Coordinates of C-alpha atoms in Angstrom, one line a residue:
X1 CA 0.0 11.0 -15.2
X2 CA -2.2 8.5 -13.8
X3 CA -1.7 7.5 -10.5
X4 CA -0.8 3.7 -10.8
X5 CA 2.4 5.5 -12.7
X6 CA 3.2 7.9 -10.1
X7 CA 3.1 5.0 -7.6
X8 CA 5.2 2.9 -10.0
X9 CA 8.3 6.0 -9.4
X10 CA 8.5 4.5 -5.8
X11 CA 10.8 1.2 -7.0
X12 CA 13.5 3.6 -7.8
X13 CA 13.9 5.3 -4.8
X14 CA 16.0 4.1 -1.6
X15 CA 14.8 5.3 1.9
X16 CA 17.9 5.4 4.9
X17 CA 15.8 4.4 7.9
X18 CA 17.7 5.3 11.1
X19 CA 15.5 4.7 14.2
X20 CA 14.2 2.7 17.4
X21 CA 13.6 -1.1 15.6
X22 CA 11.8 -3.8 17.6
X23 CA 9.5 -6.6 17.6
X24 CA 6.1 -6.6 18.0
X25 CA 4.7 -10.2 19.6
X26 CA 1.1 -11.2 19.4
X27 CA -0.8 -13.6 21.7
X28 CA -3.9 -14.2 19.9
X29 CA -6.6 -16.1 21.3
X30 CA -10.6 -16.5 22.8
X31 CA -11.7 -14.9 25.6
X32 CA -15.2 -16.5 27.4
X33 CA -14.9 -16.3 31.0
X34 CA -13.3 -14.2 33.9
X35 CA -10.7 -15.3 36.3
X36 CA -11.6 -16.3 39.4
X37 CA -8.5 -15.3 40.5
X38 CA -9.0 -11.2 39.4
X39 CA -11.3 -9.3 37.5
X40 CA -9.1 -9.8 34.4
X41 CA -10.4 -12.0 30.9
X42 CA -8.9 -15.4 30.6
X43 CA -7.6 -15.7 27.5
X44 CA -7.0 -18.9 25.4
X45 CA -3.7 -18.5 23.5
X46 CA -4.1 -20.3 19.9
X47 CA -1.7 -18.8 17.7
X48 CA 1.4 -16.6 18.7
X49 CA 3.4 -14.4 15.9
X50 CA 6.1 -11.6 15.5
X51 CA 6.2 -8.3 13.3
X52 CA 8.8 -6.2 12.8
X53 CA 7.6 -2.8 15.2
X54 CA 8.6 0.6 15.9
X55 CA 11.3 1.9 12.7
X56 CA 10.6 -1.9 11.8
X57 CA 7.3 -1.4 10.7
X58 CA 8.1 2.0 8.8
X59 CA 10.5 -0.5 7.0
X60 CA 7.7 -2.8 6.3
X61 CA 5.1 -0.3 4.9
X62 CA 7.8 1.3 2.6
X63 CA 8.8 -2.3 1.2
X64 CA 5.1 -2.9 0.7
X65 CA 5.0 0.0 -1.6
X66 CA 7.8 -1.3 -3.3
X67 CA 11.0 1.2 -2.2
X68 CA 14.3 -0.6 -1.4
X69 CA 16.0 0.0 1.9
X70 CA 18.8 0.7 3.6
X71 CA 19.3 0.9 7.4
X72 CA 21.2 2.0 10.1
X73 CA 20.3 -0.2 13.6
X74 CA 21.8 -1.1 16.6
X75 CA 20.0 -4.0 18.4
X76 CA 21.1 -6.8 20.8
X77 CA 23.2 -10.1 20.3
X78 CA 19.8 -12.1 21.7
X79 CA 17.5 -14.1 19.9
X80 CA 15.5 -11.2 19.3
X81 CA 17.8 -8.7 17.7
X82 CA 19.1 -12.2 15.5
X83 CA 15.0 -12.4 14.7
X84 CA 15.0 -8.7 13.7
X85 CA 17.7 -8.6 11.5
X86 CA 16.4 -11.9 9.8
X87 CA 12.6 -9.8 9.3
X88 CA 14.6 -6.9 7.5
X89 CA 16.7 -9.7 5.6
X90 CA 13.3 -10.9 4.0
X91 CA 12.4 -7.1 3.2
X92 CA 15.4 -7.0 0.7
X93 CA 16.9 -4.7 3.2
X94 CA 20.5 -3.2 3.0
X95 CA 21.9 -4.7 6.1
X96 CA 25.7 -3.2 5.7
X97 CA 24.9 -0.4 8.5
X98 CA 23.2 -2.6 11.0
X99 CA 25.2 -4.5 13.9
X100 CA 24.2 -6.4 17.1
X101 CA 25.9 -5.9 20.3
X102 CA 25.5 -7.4 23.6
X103 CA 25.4 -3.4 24.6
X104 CA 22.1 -3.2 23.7
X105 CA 19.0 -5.4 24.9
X106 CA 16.2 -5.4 21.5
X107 CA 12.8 -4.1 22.6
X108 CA 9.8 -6.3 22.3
X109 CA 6.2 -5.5 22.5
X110 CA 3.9 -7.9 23.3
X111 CA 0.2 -7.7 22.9
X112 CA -2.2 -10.1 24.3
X113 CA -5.3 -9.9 21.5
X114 CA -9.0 -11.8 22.4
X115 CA -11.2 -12.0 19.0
X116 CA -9.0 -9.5 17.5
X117 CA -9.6 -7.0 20.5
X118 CA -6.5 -6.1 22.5
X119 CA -6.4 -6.5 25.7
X120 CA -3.2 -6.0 27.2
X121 CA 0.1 -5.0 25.6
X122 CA 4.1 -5.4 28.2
X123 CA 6.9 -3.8 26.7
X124 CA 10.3 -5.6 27.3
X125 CA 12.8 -2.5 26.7
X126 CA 16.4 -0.9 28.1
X127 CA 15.8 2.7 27.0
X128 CA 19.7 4.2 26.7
X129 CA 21.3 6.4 24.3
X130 CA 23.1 5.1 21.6
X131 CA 27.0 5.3 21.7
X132 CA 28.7 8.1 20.4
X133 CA 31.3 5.4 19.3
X134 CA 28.4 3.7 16.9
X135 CA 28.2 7.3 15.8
X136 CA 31.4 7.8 15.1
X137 CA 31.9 4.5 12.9
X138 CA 29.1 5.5 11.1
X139 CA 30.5 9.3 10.4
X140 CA 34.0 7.5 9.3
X141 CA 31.3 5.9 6.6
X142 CA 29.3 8.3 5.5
X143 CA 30.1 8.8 2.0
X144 CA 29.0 5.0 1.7
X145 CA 26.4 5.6 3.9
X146 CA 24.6 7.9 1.8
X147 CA 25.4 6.5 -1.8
X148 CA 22.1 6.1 -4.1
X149 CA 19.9 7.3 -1.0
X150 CA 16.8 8.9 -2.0
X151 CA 14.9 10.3 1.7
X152 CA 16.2 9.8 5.0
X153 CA 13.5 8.6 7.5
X154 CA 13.9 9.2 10.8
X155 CA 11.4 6.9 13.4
X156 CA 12.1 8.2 16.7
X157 CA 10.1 5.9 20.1
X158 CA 12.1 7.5 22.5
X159 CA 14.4 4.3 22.5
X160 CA 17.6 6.1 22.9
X161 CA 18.6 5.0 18.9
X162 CA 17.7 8.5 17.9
X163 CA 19.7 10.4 20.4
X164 CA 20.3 14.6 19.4
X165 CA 24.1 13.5 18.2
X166 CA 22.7 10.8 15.7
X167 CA 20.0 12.9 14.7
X168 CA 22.1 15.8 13.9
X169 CA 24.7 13.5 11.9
X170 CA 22.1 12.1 9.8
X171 CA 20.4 14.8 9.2
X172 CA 23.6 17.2 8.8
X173 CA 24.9 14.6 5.9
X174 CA 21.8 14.4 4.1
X175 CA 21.3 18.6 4.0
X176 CA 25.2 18.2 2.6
X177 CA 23.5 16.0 -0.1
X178 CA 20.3 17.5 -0.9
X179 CA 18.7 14.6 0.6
X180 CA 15.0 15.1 2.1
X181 CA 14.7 13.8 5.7
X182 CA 11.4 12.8 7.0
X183 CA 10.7 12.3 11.1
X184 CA 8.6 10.8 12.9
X185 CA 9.5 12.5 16.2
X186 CA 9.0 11.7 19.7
X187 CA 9.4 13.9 23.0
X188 CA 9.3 17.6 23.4
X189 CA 12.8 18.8 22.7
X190 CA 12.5 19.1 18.8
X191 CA 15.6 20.8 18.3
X192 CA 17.3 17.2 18.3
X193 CA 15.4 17.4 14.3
X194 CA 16.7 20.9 13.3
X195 CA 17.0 21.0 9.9
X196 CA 15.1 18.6 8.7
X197 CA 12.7 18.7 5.8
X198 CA 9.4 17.1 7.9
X199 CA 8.2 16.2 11.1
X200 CA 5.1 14.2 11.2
X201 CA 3.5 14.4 15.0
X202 CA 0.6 13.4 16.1
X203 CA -1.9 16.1 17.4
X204 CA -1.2 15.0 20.9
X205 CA 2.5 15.4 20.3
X206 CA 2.2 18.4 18.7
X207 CA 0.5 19.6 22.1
X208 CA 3.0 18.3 23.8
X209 CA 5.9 20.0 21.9
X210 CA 4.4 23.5 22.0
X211 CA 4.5 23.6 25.8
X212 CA 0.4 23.6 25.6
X213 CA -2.2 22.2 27.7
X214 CA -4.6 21.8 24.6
X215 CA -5.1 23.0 21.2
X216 CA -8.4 23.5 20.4
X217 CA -8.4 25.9 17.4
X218 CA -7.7 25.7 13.9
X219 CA -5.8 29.1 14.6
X220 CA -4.3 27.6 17.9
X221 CA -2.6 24.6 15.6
X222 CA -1.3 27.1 13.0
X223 CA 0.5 28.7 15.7
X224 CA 1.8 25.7 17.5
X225 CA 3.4 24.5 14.4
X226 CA 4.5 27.3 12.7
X227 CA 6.5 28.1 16.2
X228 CA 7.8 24.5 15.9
X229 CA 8.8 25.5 12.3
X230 CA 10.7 28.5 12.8
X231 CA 12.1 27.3 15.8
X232 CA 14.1 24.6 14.8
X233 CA 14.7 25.4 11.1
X234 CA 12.1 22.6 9.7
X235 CA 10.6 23.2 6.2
X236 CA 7.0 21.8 6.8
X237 CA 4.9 20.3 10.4
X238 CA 2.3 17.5 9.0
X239 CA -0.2 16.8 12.2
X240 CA -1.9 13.9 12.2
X241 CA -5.2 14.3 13.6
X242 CA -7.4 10.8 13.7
X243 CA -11.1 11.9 12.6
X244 CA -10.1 15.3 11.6
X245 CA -7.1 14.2 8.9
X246 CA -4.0 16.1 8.9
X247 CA -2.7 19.7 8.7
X248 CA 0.4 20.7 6.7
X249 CA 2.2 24.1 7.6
X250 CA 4.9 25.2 5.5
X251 CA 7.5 27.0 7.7
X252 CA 6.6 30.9 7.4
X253 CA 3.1 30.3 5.3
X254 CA 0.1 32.1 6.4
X255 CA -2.1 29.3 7.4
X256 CA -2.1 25.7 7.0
X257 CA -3.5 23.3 4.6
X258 CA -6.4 20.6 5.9
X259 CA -7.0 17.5 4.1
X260 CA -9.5 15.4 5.5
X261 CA -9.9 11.8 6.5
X262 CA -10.7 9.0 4.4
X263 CA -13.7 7.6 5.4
X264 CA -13.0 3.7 6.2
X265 CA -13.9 1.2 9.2
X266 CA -11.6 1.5 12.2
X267 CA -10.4 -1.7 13.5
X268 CA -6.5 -1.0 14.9
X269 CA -4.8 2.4 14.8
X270 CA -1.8 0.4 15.9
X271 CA 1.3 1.7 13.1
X272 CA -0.9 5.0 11.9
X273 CA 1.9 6.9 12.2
X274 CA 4.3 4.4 10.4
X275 CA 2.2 4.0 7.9
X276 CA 1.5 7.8 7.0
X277 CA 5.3 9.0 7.2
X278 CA 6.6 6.3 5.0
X279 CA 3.9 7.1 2.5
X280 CA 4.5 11.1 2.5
X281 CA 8.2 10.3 2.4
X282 CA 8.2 8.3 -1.0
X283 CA 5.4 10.7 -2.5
X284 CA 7.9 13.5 -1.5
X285 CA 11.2 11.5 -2.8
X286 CA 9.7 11.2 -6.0
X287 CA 8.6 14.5 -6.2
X288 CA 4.7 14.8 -5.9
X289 CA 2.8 18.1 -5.4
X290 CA 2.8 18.2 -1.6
X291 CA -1.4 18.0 -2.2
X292 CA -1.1 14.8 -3.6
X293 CA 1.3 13.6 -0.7
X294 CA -1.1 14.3 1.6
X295 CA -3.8 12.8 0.1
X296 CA -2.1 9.3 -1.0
X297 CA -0.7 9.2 2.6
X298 CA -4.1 9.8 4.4
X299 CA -5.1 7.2 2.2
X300 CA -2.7 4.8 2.9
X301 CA -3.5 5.2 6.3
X302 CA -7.2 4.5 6.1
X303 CA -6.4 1.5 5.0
X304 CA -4.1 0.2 7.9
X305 CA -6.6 1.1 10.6
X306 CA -9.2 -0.5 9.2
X307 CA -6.9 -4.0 9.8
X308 CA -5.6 -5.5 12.8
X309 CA -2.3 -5.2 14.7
X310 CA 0.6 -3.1 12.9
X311 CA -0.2 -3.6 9.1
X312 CA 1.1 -1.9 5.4
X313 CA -1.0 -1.0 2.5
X314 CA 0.3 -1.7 -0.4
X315 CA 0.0 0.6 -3.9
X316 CA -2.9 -1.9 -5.4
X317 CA -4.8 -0.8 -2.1
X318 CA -4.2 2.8 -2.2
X319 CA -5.1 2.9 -5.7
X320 CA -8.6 1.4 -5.3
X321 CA -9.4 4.0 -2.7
X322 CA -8.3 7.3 -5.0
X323 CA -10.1 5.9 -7.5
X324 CA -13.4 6.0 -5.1
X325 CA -12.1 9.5 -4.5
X326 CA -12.7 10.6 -8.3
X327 CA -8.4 9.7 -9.3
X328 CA -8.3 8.7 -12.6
X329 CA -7.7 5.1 -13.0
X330 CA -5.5 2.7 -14.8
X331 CA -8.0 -0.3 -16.6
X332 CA -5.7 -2.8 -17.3
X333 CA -4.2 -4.5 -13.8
X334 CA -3.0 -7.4 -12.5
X335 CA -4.9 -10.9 -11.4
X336 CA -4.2 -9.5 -8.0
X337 CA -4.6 -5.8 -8.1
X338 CA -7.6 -6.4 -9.5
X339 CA -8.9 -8.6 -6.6
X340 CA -8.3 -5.6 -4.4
X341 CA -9.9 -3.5 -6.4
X342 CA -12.7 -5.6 -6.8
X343 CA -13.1 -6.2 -2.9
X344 CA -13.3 -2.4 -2.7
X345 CA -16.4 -2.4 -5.2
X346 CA -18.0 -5.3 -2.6
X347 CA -17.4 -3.5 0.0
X348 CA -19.4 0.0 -1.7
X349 CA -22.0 -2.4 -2.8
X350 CA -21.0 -2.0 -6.8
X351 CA -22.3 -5.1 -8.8
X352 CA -19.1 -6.1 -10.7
X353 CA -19.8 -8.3 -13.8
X354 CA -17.3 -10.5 -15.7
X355 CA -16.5 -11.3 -19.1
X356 CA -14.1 -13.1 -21.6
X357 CA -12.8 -13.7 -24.9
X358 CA -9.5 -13.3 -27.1
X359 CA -10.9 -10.3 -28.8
X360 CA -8.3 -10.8 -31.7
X361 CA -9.4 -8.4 -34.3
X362 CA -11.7 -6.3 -32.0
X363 CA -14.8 -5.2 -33.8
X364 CA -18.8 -4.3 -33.9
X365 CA -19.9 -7.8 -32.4
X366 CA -17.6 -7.7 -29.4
X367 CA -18.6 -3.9 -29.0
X368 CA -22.4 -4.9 -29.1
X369 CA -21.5 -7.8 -26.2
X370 CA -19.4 -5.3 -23.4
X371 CA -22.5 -2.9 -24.1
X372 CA -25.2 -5.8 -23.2
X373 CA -22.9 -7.2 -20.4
X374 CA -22.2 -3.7 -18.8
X375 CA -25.8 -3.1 -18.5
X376 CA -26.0 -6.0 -16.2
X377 CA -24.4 -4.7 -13.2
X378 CA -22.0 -1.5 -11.9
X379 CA -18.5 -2.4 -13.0
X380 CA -17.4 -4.3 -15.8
X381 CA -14.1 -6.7 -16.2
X382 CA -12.8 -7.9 -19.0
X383 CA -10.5 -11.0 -19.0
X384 CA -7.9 -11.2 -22.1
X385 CA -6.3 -14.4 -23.2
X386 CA -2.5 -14.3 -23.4
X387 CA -1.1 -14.6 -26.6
X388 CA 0.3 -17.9 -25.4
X389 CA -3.2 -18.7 -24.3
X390 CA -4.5 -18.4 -27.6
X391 CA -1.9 -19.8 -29.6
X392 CA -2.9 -22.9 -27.7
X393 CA -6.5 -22.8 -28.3
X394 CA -6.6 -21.5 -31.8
X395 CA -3.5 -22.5 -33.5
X396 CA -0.1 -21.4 -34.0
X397 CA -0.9 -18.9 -36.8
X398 CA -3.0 -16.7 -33.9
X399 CA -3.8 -14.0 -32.6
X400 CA -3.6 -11.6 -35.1
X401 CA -2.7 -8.6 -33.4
X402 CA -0.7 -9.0 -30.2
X403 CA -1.7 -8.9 -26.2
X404 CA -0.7 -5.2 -25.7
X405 CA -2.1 -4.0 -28.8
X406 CA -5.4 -5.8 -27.8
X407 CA -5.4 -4.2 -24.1
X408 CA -4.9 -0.6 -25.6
X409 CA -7.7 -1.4 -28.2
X410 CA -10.0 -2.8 -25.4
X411 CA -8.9 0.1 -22.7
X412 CA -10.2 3.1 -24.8
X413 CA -13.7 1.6 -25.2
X414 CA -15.9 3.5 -22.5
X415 CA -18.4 0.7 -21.1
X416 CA -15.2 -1.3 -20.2
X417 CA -14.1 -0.3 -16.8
X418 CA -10.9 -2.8 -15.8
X419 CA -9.1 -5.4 -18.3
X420 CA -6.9 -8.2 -17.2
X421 CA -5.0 -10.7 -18.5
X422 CA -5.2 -14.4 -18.1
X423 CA -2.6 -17.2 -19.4
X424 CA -4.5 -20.4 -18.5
X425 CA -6.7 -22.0 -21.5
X426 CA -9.9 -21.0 -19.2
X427 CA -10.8 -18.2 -16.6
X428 CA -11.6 -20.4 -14.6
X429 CA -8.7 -19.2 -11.8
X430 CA -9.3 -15.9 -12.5
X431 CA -13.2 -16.0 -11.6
X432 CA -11.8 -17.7 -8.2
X433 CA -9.6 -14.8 -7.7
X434 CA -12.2 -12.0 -8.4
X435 CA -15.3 -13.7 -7.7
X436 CA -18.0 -11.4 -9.7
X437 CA -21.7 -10.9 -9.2
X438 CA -22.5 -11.7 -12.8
X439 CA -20.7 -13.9 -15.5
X440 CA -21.9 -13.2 -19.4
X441 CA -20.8 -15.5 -22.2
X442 CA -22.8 -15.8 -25.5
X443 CA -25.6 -17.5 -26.5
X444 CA -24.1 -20.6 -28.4
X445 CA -22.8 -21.2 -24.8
X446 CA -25.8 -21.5 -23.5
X447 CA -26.1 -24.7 -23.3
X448 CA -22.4 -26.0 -22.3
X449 CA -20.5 -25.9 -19.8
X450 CA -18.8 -22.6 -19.1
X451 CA -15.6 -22.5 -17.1
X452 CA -16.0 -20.5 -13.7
X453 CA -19.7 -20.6 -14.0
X454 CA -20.6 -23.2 -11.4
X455 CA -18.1 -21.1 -8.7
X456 CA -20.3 -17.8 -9.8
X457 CA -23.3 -19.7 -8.8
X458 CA -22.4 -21.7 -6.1
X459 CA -21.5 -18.0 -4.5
X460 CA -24.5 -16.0 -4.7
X461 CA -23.6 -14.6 -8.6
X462 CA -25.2 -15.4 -11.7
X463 CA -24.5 -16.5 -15.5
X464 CA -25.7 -14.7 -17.9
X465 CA -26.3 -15.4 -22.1
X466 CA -26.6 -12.6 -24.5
X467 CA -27.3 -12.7 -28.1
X468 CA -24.5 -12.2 -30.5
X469 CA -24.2 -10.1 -33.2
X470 CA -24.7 -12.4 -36.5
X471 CA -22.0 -13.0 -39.0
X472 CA -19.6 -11.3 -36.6
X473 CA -17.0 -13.6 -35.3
X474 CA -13.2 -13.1 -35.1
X475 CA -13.0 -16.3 -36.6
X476 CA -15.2 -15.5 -39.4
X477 CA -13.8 -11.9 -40.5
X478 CA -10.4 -13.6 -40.5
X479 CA -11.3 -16.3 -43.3
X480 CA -13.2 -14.4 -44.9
X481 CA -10.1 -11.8 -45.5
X482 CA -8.2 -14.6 -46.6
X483 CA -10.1 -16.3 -48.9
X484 CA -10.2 -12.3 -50.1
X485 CA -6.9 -11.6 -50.9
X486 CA -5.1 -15.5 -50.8
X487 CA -4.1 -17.6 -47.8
X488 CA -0.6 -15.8 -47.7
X489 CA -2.3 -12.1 -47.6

């Protein structure tokens, strides 16, 4: 299966996220000069903005990979907690098992960024446990609770949402239920997660948890979390561990497995951690070889760090960089997949080359042109006219053979690397979108106008004409069967 249709299994699962939510502010701004009052930056606020944070941004990543959502939160009756609940709103969230009470005071993190560098970050917060009566309600629910949930996610900050008799609640119904629960833990005392399926610490928390001072051998780590395992009854220990990737140890296995980072720019590790446990928990919920779980999570998380502030990747983006890692890959995509993908290729310094055509009635002339615009650069696209497209150009009695047959004609041909398909009389949007290095048409348009080829050139790319194959036209085979066999063959 390739791996656009694993990542396609993740809009039928529903994640339960249970955790600390908050909001993460950002004071963005320039920075030129020093105070004269301190030894600090003056910054120069221009633009101010909110994110969901904490279990808020594990919501956002598994929306952008297209899972639906259900969670359980508890945040104030202030402006804030209002604001929160509106962000999951907008995520399609299930809401039913979220209430605001003047209890609870909604933490906010505020970070103070100068040309995208942070300086500065204040946390407004309240830290208590949550009530035993929120508990409670939620236990008198939990059959409705738990309907259609796929995973549980657990994203503990230390908040006081995650206290041990939540924890054990949520993760007590879901073992009832033969639900996987993922956590995200936080603290030393990991008995709070007993029984649950995987905990996803950071090497520093790992440290932290096994009571050492440091951990500085492969052997060392093993032993830290396979204690950690056995301990408190949890199936696997994934270890994040920045340059060096993660480690997975399957409780009671006789040595861990290593997968190693994916090489990317970092800008922001801000989210890492959200990022990575919401990717391993839909891999796991729709049943991946724990290999591959790894592997699409530590991709996932390449690409967060290499933005700024808490961000998602979405599957377009984790697609592109498998593929770079040898995955087989799915040609036909999107307008805006493929813009992803084809950023990726920029960014490897691949010379992507675009061309176009109805290709009703695929045959030797249009096999002769991919081969001749291929050799021009690394990568080539092929853009497809709709069926509705051509109906409008050519008539209503075309195309011949539909859009889907087309694609699956044009997707087993070799020298064809993506296809996509376009529904506006001209490519002209879809050169915009994907902006290639080189544009090839045919000779007999060598001398008109050609739709997209003035933004090619006007952006360092090229046009180029090739010679066509002659007496081999769609157009031409196509009368020439007819006057064959009779206009109504």
């Amino acid at each position: 299966m390739r791996i656009e249709e694993r990542l396609a299994q993740f809009d039928r699962l529903t994640v339960l996220v249970a955790g600390d939510f908050m909001i993460d502010q950002y004071l963005s701004g320039t920075s030129t000069r020093i105070s004269p009052e301190a030894p600090v930056p003056v910054v120069h606020i221009k633009r101010t903005f909110f994110r969901l944070g904490g279990a808020g941004n594990v919501a956002r990543n598994l929306a952008a990979l297209g899972a639906k959502l259900r969670v359980v939160l508890e945040v104030g009756d202030d402006a804030n907690g209002a604001m929160l609940v509106g962000e999951l709103a907008q995520l399609g969230a299930d809401l039913t098992y979220a209430r605001q009470t003047p209890q609870v005071h909604t933490s906010v993190k505020t970070r103070v960024l100068a040309q995208n560098q942070q300086l500065l970050r204040f946390d407004e917060e309240n830290i208590r446990p949550v009530s035993s009566e929120w508990v409670e309600a939620l236990r008198l629910q939990s059959d409705s609770l738990f309907a259609g949930v796929d995973m549980v996610l657990l994203s503990d900050y230390g908040k006081g949402a995650l206290s041990p008799e939540m924890t054990a609640f949520l993760i007590g119904e879901a073992a009832k239920r033969g639900i996987g629960v993922t956590v995200d833990p936080k603290g030393t005392d990991y008995s709070k997660y007993a029984g649950a399926t995987i905990c996803t610490p950071n090497l520093k928390e790992l440290t932290e948890a096994a009571s050492a001072e440091r951990l500085e051998t492969e052997d060392a780590i093993y032993q830290a979390a396979e204690t950690l395992c056995q301990q408190n009854n949890i199936e696997y220990m994934l270890t994040t561990r920045s340059e060096k990737g993660m480690s997975l140890q399957r409780r009671g296995a006789v040595q861990k497995q290593d997968f190693p980072v994916v090489s990317k720019e970092v800008i922001d590790v801000t989210g890492a951690g959200d990022t990575v446990i919401a990717a391993f928990t839909l891999c796991y919920g729709a049943g991946f070889p724990l290999e591959l779980c790894c592997k699409l999570a530590n991709a996932a998380a390449s690409i967060v760090v290499s933005k700024t502030g808490a961000a998602t990747a979405t599957r377009e983006e984790i697609c592109a960089v498998l593929e770079g890692m040898g995955h087989e890959r799915c040609k036909i995509r999107t307008a805006d997949a493929l813009s992803t993908v084809v950023g990726h290729l920029h960014e490897a310094g691949r010379r992507v080359v675009f061309t176009n055509g109805c290709f009703d009635l695929v045959h030797a002339g249009h096999i002769s042109s991919f081969r001749q615009a291929k050799a021009f650069g690394d990568v080539l696209i092929v853009g497809v006219n709709s069926d509705d497209s051509i109906r409008r150009i050519k008539g209503p009695r075309r195309p011949i053979v539909g859009q889907q047959a087309r694609l699956a004609l044009l997707e087993a041909l070799d020298m064809v690397d993506y296809l996509v398909l376009f529904d506006e009389d001209t490519p002209q949007t879809l050169i915009e979108q994907l902006c290639p290095d080189v544009m090839v048409k045919g000779k007999d348009w060598e001398d008109k106008s050609v739709a997209g080829g003035e933004f090619v050139r006007a952006h360092g790319g090229r046009v180029e004409f090739i010679e066509l194959e002659q007496g081999l036209s769609t157009t031409q085979i196509i009368e020439q069967v007819l006057h064959a066999y009779g206009e109504n063959a």
